[in-house]
């Protein structure tokens, strides 16, 4: 390929990588943790409540407990998530009539044995906060911002392929431990970039589709369907469930019997039950399944509450191509189709991409610092953004885990305090990193931040066993290991962070000693 073209492509690759590195780091760091969203929710919640054993209460009883004493709006949705191997509790979302303030619904967790309501409202929001940090930065319209960031990320991936195309295979897995010829960080950046390429391409494409879906939906509706949105949704397999309220109270089918019938038919129990127009002749019940051993969609059917007859069928027996395709993309994106093993692989690759982003920034900074005529202000801004968007995010996340563990379950507005704590610690990190002495020795600041993050992980584990040791042991005794698994993950993370911090202190970057061949020099530009 033309050397001038590669040179310009490398320049664009480096600058785009630097400009969007902060948001990309947040996406992959928070997304990697959010792969274990349910486990982190269990870790946050379970130690606060007694561990019960015995026969599980019926779905009918759980529904009555969720609705008891609530002025629920029968014309809206009533959703019940059933207990599973991943989640011990019934979860109910009940819309409330004439509630003037947000949220317009009650969200409760119900013990599956005692029937006691163990929590109301979003009290345990650490996992959801991290997930939304990945999905939309926890800001309005954030998903569209991240959608366009993903577009530039896709360009960075493709440009990286072109830059290294000539030696893509010959230098595959090449890593030189010595301090000659190539820097260790450059080799690490290149190796991680090549090894994780299928993973990053999949995430770039699927993330682009999910975050900017509204753009191509509108484009199709206007150009292909001539503005007929209903026809578009019908062809896409999205059935509109909007029963008209008849104001005719009627008896209904027993939910447990209907669920058992559907389970026998599909050999798979539903995970979620959603009721529409509850108690009315027009009432419907929607049953969703969730099977982590299958890649394709299973079923999402709707039945009459009065008769139990199926009114809308959406399953793998009569698949819609678009629904199956988006279902496959979604499971590929979340890694929830091959049990726990795949999520561990995704976790490793996600953190590897975080290392790819960080090493890319460090290489860019080191190379520009050796250019005497390069703007000092640009370097200062680049160092600051790198510290805040990587070290700051990691430290704030570790502190959020500590805050989650310290807060009692009865604390008012507990769920909102997690977000407040995270942003407060991030603001504190931003202020500290703004100090001239910190910006000047940014690698030392990064190293100390990694040590602090690891220390925070250990502290979160210790606090848990000091405050809730008996409950933690009781969970293990009933073979519920999700809380223990998160604690082990925090300890391993602390060890890895300490190891990386130690290596960061001794790693020497020698971009100026790179071989003169074009591919090496161009790669070092990033």
XYZ file of C-alpha atoms in Angstrom:
526
model
C 0.000 0.000 0.000
C 1.037 3.600 -0.580
C 3.349 4.789 2.229
C 1.808 8.258 2.291
C -1.669 6.734 2.697
C -0.466 4.575 5.595
C 1.215 7.572 7.189
C -1.974 9.642 7.047
C -4.044 6.695 8.249
C -1.693 6.209 11.194
C -1.962 9.890 12.092
C -5.777 9.686 12.032
C -5.683 6.419 14.017
C -3.533 8.011 16.714
C -5.507 11.235 17.064
C -8.936 9.566 16.991
C -7.724 7.004 19.497
C -6.538 9.756 21.818
C -9.669 11.928 21.465
C -12.140 9.114 22.115
C -9.947 6.994 24.394
C -11.628 8.247 27.565
C -15.149 7.279 26.538
C -13.943 4.007 25.004
C -12.173 3.104 28.250
C -15.397 3.736 30.187
C -17.404 1.639 27.712
C -15.134 -1.399 27.951
C -14.277 -1.100 31.639
C -17.881 -0.689 32.805
C -19.160 -3.150 30.191
C -16.725 -5.855 31.322
C -17.883 -5.514 34.924
C -21.552 -5.354 33.867
C -21.244 -8.833 32.331
C -21.719 -9.989 35.927
C -24.542 -7.595 36.721
C -26.720 -10.163 38.493
C -23.822 -11.497 40.544
C -22.893 -7.968 41.665
C -26.538 -7.281 42.567
C -26.520 -10.458 44.669
C -23.237 -9.363 46.270
C -24.796 -6.003 47.162
C -28.104 -7.357 48.400
C -27.922 -10.858 49.846
C -25.749 -10.229 52.935
C -28.389 -7.818 54.319
C -31.161 -10.437 54.592
C -31.541 -13.841 56.250
C -30.946 -16.943 54.139
C -34.152 -18.997 53.947
C -34.583 -22.615 52.886
C -37.691 -24.590 52.004
C -40.418 -24.858 49.394
C -40.815 -21.913 47.053
C -44.093 -20.000 47.194
C -46.333 -20.009 44.118
C -46.373 -17.283 41.476
C -49.977 -16.507 42.437
C -48.968 -15.918 46.057
C -45.991 -13.794 45.055
C -48.283 -11.656 42.887
C -50.742 -11.154 45.751
C -47.905 -10.122 48.073
C -46.606 -7.638 45.494
C -50.049 -6.047 44.985
C -51.225 -6.076 48.603
C -51.870 -2.587 49.958
C -50.874 -0.854 46.722
C -53.115 1.362 44.629
C -51.860 -0.326 41.480
C -52.856 0.754 37.992
C -54.371 -2.352 36.377
C -54.342 -0.651 32.958
C -50.557 -0.529 33.044
C -47.977 -3.305 33.308
C -47.424 -5.556 36.294
C -44.156 -7.423 35.879
C -42.909 -10.377 37.894
C -39.406 -11.822 37.462
C -39.228 -15.369 38.796
C -36.424 -16.764 40.988
C -33.645 -18.633 39.201
C -30.190 -20.049 39.787
C -28.763 -16.550 39.287
C -31.367 -14.659 41.351
C -32.817 -15.868 44.660
C -35.796 -13.506 44.850
C -39.059 -12.711 43.122
C -38.831 -9.216 41.627
C -42.035 -7.259 41.036
C -42.591 -3.958 39.248
C -46.053 -2.506 39.940
C -47.344 0.709 38.342
C -49.087 2.978 40.852
C -52.127 5.151 40.042
C -51.914 8.933 40.194
C -48.420 9.119 41.633
C -47.228 12.668 40.823
C -43.489 12.042 41.234
C -40.997 9.662 39.690
C -40.838 6.746 39.732
C -44.466 5.963 38.914
C -44.020 2.365 40.021
C -42.983 0.283 43.041
C -40.081 -2.138 42.688
C -39.954 -4.905 45.299
C -37.943 -8.043 46.069
C -39.826 -10.934 47.686
C -38.225 -13.828 49.547
C -39.206 -16.983 47.604
C -39.672 -19.087 50.765
C -41.037 -16.810 53.488
C -42.895 -14.465 51.139
C -41.496 -11.472 53.014
C -40.782 -8.285 51.080
C -37.056 -7.832 51.696
C -36.583 -4.569 49.833
C -38.606 -1.847 48.148
C -37.394 0.629 45.559
C -34.023 0.591 43.843
C -31.971 0.152 47.013
C -29.161 -1.906 45.505
C -28.164 -0.052 42.359
C -24.393 -0.570 42.096
C -24.616 -3.093 39.242
C -27.272 -1.083 37.396
C -25.224 2.096 37.764
C -22.165 0.396 36.249
C -24.269 -1.088 33.447
C -25.747 2.307 32.555
C -22.280 3.830 32.707
C -21.433 1.402 29.903
C -24.726 1.882 28.070
C -25.416 5.627 28.255
C -22.897 7.171 30.712
C -25.842 7.694 33.093
C -26.708 10.900 31.233
C -29.745 11.827 29.070
C -29.298 10.738 25.429
C -25.953 9.260 26.396
C -26.483 6.152 24.304
C -26.478 8.256 21.127
C -23.225 9.894 22.191
C -21.693 6.467 22.720
C -23.177 5.308 19.417
C -21.142 7.882 17.508
C -18.075 7.096 19.632
C -18.506 3.467 18.592
C -18.564 4.588 14.960
C -15.136 6.195 15.361
C -13.942 3.117 17.255
C -14.876 0.986 14.264
C -12.799 3.280 12.056
C -9.868 2.956 14.485
C -10.088 -0.835 14.254
C -10.203 -0.858 10.461
C -7.366 1.654 10.188
C -5.312 -0.461 12.581
C -5.797 -3.467 10.303
C -4.532 -1.494 7.310
C -1.571 -0.132 9.267
C -0.405 -3.599 10.305
C -1.643 -5.499 7.254
C 1.839 -6.182 5.860
C 3.016 -7.930 9.027
C -0.350 -8.932 10.429
C 0.478 -12.638 10.497
C 4.281 -12.667 10.627
C 4.266 -10.601 13.847
C 1.252 -12.357 15.317
C 1.686 -12.776 19.102
C 5.103 -11.093 18.931
C 6.152 -9.735 22.311
C 9.722 -8.765 23.139
C 10.495 -8.690 26.842
C 13.811 -6.893 26.425
C 14.299 -3.167 26.350
C 15.721 -3.061 22.832
C 14.216 -2.612 19.364
C 10.605 -2.196 20.492
C 9.066 -0.942 23.678
C 7.140 -3.446 25.744
C 4.093 -1.216 25.638
C 4.121 -1.051 21.856
C 4.309 -4.832 21.575
C 1.555 -5.160 24.183
C -0.611 -2.686 22.276
C -0.117 -4.528 18.991
C -0.556 -8.051 20.406
C -3.741 -7.177 22.300
C -5.075 -5.349 19.258
C -4.553 -8.361 16.997
C -5.703 -11.069 19.430
C -8.855 -9.184 20.461
C -9.773 -8.109 16.920
C -12.767 -10.476 16.437
C -14.056 -9.468 19.867
C -13.661 -5.724 19.308
C -15.155 -5.870 15.814
C -18.185 -7.725 17.159
C -18.622 -5.169 19.930
C -18.153 -2.209 17.605
C -20.744 -3.471 15.115
C -23.319 -4.668 17.673
C -22.886 -1.548 19.826
C -23.327 0.636 16.773
C -26.540 -1.181 15.869
C -28.008 -1.016 19.385
C -27.102 2.591 20.152
C -28.060 4.124 16.815
C -31.050 1.899 16.079
C -33.409 4.887 15.920
C -31.488 6.350 12.952
C -31.835 3.391 10.635
C -35.382 2.693 11.871
C -36.430 6.184 10.802
C -34.506 5.846 7.526
C -36.253 2.553 6.693
C -39.656 3.891 7.714
C -39.279 6.900 5.395
C -37.522 5.372 2.382
C -38.818 1.802 2.258
C -42.156 1.937 4.103
C -43.174 5.440 3.020
C -43.786 6.539 6.608
C -45.829 3.468 7.631
C -44.190 2.718 10.990
C -46.727 0.052 11.918
C -45.899 -1.969 8.810
C -42.204 -1.692 9.597
C -42.695 -2.987 13.130
C -44.912 -5.824 11.899
C -42.340 -7.005 9.349
C -39.620 -6.694 11.995
C -41.559 -9.062 14.250
C -42.399 -6.488 16.932
C -45.981 -7.213 17.933
C -47.720 -4.298 19.647
C -49.389 -5.388 22.880
C -51.969 -2.719 23.682
C -55.262 -4.319 24.777
C -58.237 -1.940 25.044
C -59.686 -1.758 28.545
C -63.239 -3.145 28.496
C -64.143 -2.302 32.101
C -65.555 -5.815 32.474
C -64.145 -7.625 35.518
C -63.707 -11.332 34.900
C -62.140 -14.422 36.371
C -58.735 -15.432 35.035
C -56.592 -18.481 34.584
C -54.281 -19.682 37.323
C -50.818 -18.340 36.493
C -48.986 -21.322 37.993
C -51.002 -23.744 35.849
C -50.424 -21.665 32.699
C -46.690 -21.425 33.434
C -46.474 -25.182 33.990
C -48.317 -25.832 30.710
C -45.948 -23.558 28.776
C -42.924 -25.073 30.532
C -44.011 -28.585 29.546
C -44.613 -27.450 25.964
C -41.198 -25.793 25.491
C -39.223 -27.778 28.065
C -38.120 -24.409 29.396
C -39.673 -22.323 32.178
C -40.398 -18.631 31.607
C -38.199 -16.149 33.422
C -40.554 -13.153 33.328
C -44.344 -12.756 33.619
C -45.917 -9.473 32.494
C -49.611 -8.703 32.979
C -51.686 -6.222 30.938
C -55.167 -4.966 31.968
C -55.038 -7.153 35.064
C -58.525 -8.239 36.203
C -60.300 -7.067 33.052
C -61.852 -9.198 30.306
C -59.226 -7.818 27.926
C -56.336 -8.890 30.188
C -53.225 -10.479 28.700
C -50.182 -12.202 30.157
C -46.811 -12.223 28.389
C -44.287 -14.977 29.183
C -40.568 -14.575 28.397
C -37.993 -17.311 28.496
C -34.258 -16.951 29.016
C -31.914 -19.814 28.242
C -28.199 -19.119 28.618
C -27.281 -22.334 26.821
C -28.829 -21.328 23.505
C -27.787 -18.627 21.047
C -31.171 -18.192 19.352
C -34.368 -16.721 20.773
C -36.634 -19.163 22.628
C -40.086 -17.729 23.224
C -41.885 -14.504 24.065
C -45.560 -15.410 23.819
C -48.746 -13.636 24.901
C -51.843 -15.369 26.286
C -55.366 -14.323 27.250
C -55.726 -13.945 31.018
C -59.364 -14.982 30.791
C -58.975 -18.182 28.739
C -55.252 -18.989 28.640
C -55.297 -19.141 24.838
C -52.258 -17.878 22.950
C -52.897 -14.573 21.193
C -49.382 -13.699 19.968
C -46.710 -16.273 19.217
C -43.054 -15.311 18.992
C -40.710 -18.257 19.338
C -38.034 -20.283 17.596
C -40.668 -22.536 16.003
C -41.906 -19.739 13.757
C -38.949 -17.335 13.757
C -38.813 -13.842 12.337
C -35.456 -13.339 10.639
C -34.868 -9.885 12.078
C -35.860 -10.928 15.579
C -33.572 -13.944 15.437
C -30.744 -11.824 14.042
C -31.032 -9.105 16.684
C -31.421 -11.793 19.346
C -28.172 -13.414 18.249
C -26.414 -10.027 18.202
C -27.715 -9.244 21.670
C -26.509 -12.532 23.107
C -23.159 -12.124 21.390
C -22.898 -8.641 22.890
C -23.828 -9.701 26.433
C -22.040 -13.054 26.305
C -25.018 -14.792 27.947
C -25.428 -17.822 25.709
C -22.655 -20.191 26.848
C -22.924 -20.081 30.629
C -20.228 -18.662 32.886
C -17.156 -19.704 30.894
C -17.839 -17.327 27.996
C -18.399 -14.377 30.322
C -14.976 -14.965 31.865
C -13.450 -14.900 28.379
C -15.352 -11.686 27.620
C -14.165 -10.210 30.922
C -10.542 -10.983 30.097
C -10.849 -9.578 26.583
C -12.707 -6.482 27.790
C -9.988 -5.622 30.287
C -7.381 -6.404 27.627
C -8.992 -3.752 25.409
C -8.795 -1.311 28.345
C -5.056 -2.076 28.433
C -4.954 -1.546 24.656
C -6.501 1.915 25.056
C -4.260 2.903 27.949
C -1.025 1.682 26.334
C -1.999 3.496 23.145
C -2.305 6.758 25.063
C 0.973 6.203 26.904
C 2.771 5.505 23.605
C 1.283 8.620 22.030
C 2.351 10.756 24.985
C 5.872 9.364 25.150
C 6.448 9.883 21.449
C 5.141 13.472 21.461
C 7.106 14.388 24.569
C 10.296 13.709 22.606
C 9.237 16.161 19.877
C 10.498 19.546 21.031
C 8.185 21.550 18.820
C 5.017 19.782 19.956
C 2.430 21.839 21.866
C 2.977 21.644 25.636
C -0.674 22.532 26.255
C -1.873 19.629 24.117
C 0.398 17.263 26.054
C -0.914 18.578 29.368
C -4.517 18.060 28.304
C -3.747 14.578 26.956
C -2.038 13.528 30.219
C -4.940 14.875 32.273
C -7.650 13.197 30.180
C -5.744 9.896 30.254
C -5.487 9.977 34.052
C -9.103 10.982 34.716
C -10.706 8.649 32.165
C -8.691 5.583 33.165
C -7.233 5.807 36.675
C -10.034 8.078 37.882
C -12.750 5.724 36.642
C -11.079 2.676 38.210
C -10.529 4.343 41.596
C -14.106 5.704 41.666
C -15.496 2.263 40.868
C -13.507 0.650 43.681
C -14.728 3.356 46.080
C -18.320 2.730 44.925
C -17.939 -0.941 45.911
C -16.770 0.154 49.373
C -19.673 2.581 49.757
C -22.121 -0.110 48.643
C -20.794 -2.468 51.303
C -20.854 0.160 54.076
C -24.403 1.475 53.563
C -27.161 -0.216 55.617
C -30.123 -1.631 53.700
C -32.537 0.710 55.512
C -30.751 3.910 54.448
C -33.121 6.264 52.617
C -32.285 7.002 48.963
C -29.638 4.309 49.177
C -29.693 3.569 45.458
C -29.094 7.194 44.462
C -26.173 7.538 46.862
C -24.121 5.060 44.824
C -24.144 7.381 41.821
C -23.442 10.371 44.053
C -20.466 8.573 45.606
C -19.049 7.542 42.233
C -19.248 11.022 40.706
C -17.930 12.621 43.889
C -14.849 10.406 43.937
C -14.331 10.985 40.216
C -14.512 14.754 40.784
C -11.988 14.423 43.617
C -9.660 12.438 41.344
C -10.062 15.088 38.645
C -9.054 17.814 41.099
C -6.010 15.879 42.312
C -4.884 15.003 38.790
C -5.126 18.687 37.872
C -2.268 19.530 40.242
C 0.857 20.490 38.235
C 3.123 18.055 40.098
C 0.700 15.180 39.347
C 0.313 16.036 35.665
C 4.060 16.279 35.207
C 4.706 12.808 36.672
C 1.558 11.220 35.303
C 2.990 7.695 35.126
C 3.699 7.734 38.859
C 0.168 9.056 39.442
C -1.211 6.234 37.312
C 0.811 3.684 39.241
C -0.353 4.996 42.639
C -3.953 5.045 41.385
C -3.723 1.385 40.388
C -2.399 0.516 43.848
C -5.236 2.513 45.426
C -7.828 0.755 43.264
C -6.462 -2.646 44.291
C -6.455 -1.613 47.937
C -10.080 -0.496 47.588
C -11.056 -3.923 46.241
C -9.495 -5.640 49.267
C -11.170 -3.213 51.674
C -14.603 -3.918 50.119
C -14.118 -7.657 50.708
C -12.891 -7.226 54.295
C -15.775 -4.913 55.212
C -18.253 -7.485 53.935
C -16.979 -10.266 56.168
C -16.626 -7.964 59.180
C -20.215 -6.716 58.927
C -22.037 -9.703 57.441
C -19.777 -12.706 58.036
C -22.498 -15.036 59.355
C -24.830 -14.355 56.440
C -21.988 -14.795 53.936
C -21.174 -18.214 55.416
C -24.879 -19.130 55.417
C -25.062 -18.361 51.682
C -22.128 -20.666 51.022
C -23.791 -23.408 53.108
C -26.840 -23.390 50.792
C -24.587 -23.528 47.702
C -25.144 -19.895 46.716
C -21.668 -18.826 45.653
C -22.365 -15.601 43.739
C -21.368 -13.331 46.646
C -18.226 -15.372 47.324
C -17.380 -15.318 43.603
C -17.533 -11.501 43.489
C -15.291 -11.318 46.563
C -12.771 -13.646 44.899
C -12.950 -11.537 41.731
C -12.199 -8.402 43.775
C -9.184 -10.071 45.391
C -7.863 -11.287 42.027
C -8.413 -7.800 40.593
C -6.398 -6.308 43.441
C -3.507 -8.698 42.749
C -3.574 -8.010 39.008
C -3.737 -4.242 39.527
C -0.780 -4.396 41.919
C 1.202 -6.466 39.430
C 0.443 -4.049 36.579
C 1.320 -1.068 38.781
C 4.644 -2.614 39.679
C 5.439 -3.325 36.030
C 4.339 0.163 34.993
C 6.941 1.664 37.284
C 9.816 -0.256 35.630
C 8.626 -0.400 32.016
C 10.707 1.866 29.806
C 9.157 3.294 26.658
C 11.703 3.635 23.845
C 9.694 4.815 20.883
C 12.708 6.630 19.520
C 14.678 3.361 19.285
C 12.165 1.631 17.043
C 13.345 0.076 13.785
C 13.219 2.470 10.875
C 10.903 0.276 8.847
C 7.640 1.946 8.004
C 5.267 -0.353 9.859
C 7.066 0.005 13.186
C 7.349 3.769 13.012
C 3.730 4.160 12.016
C 2.525 1.883 14.797
C 4.509 3.877 17.344
C 2.574 6.992 16.330
C -0.349 5.695 18.357
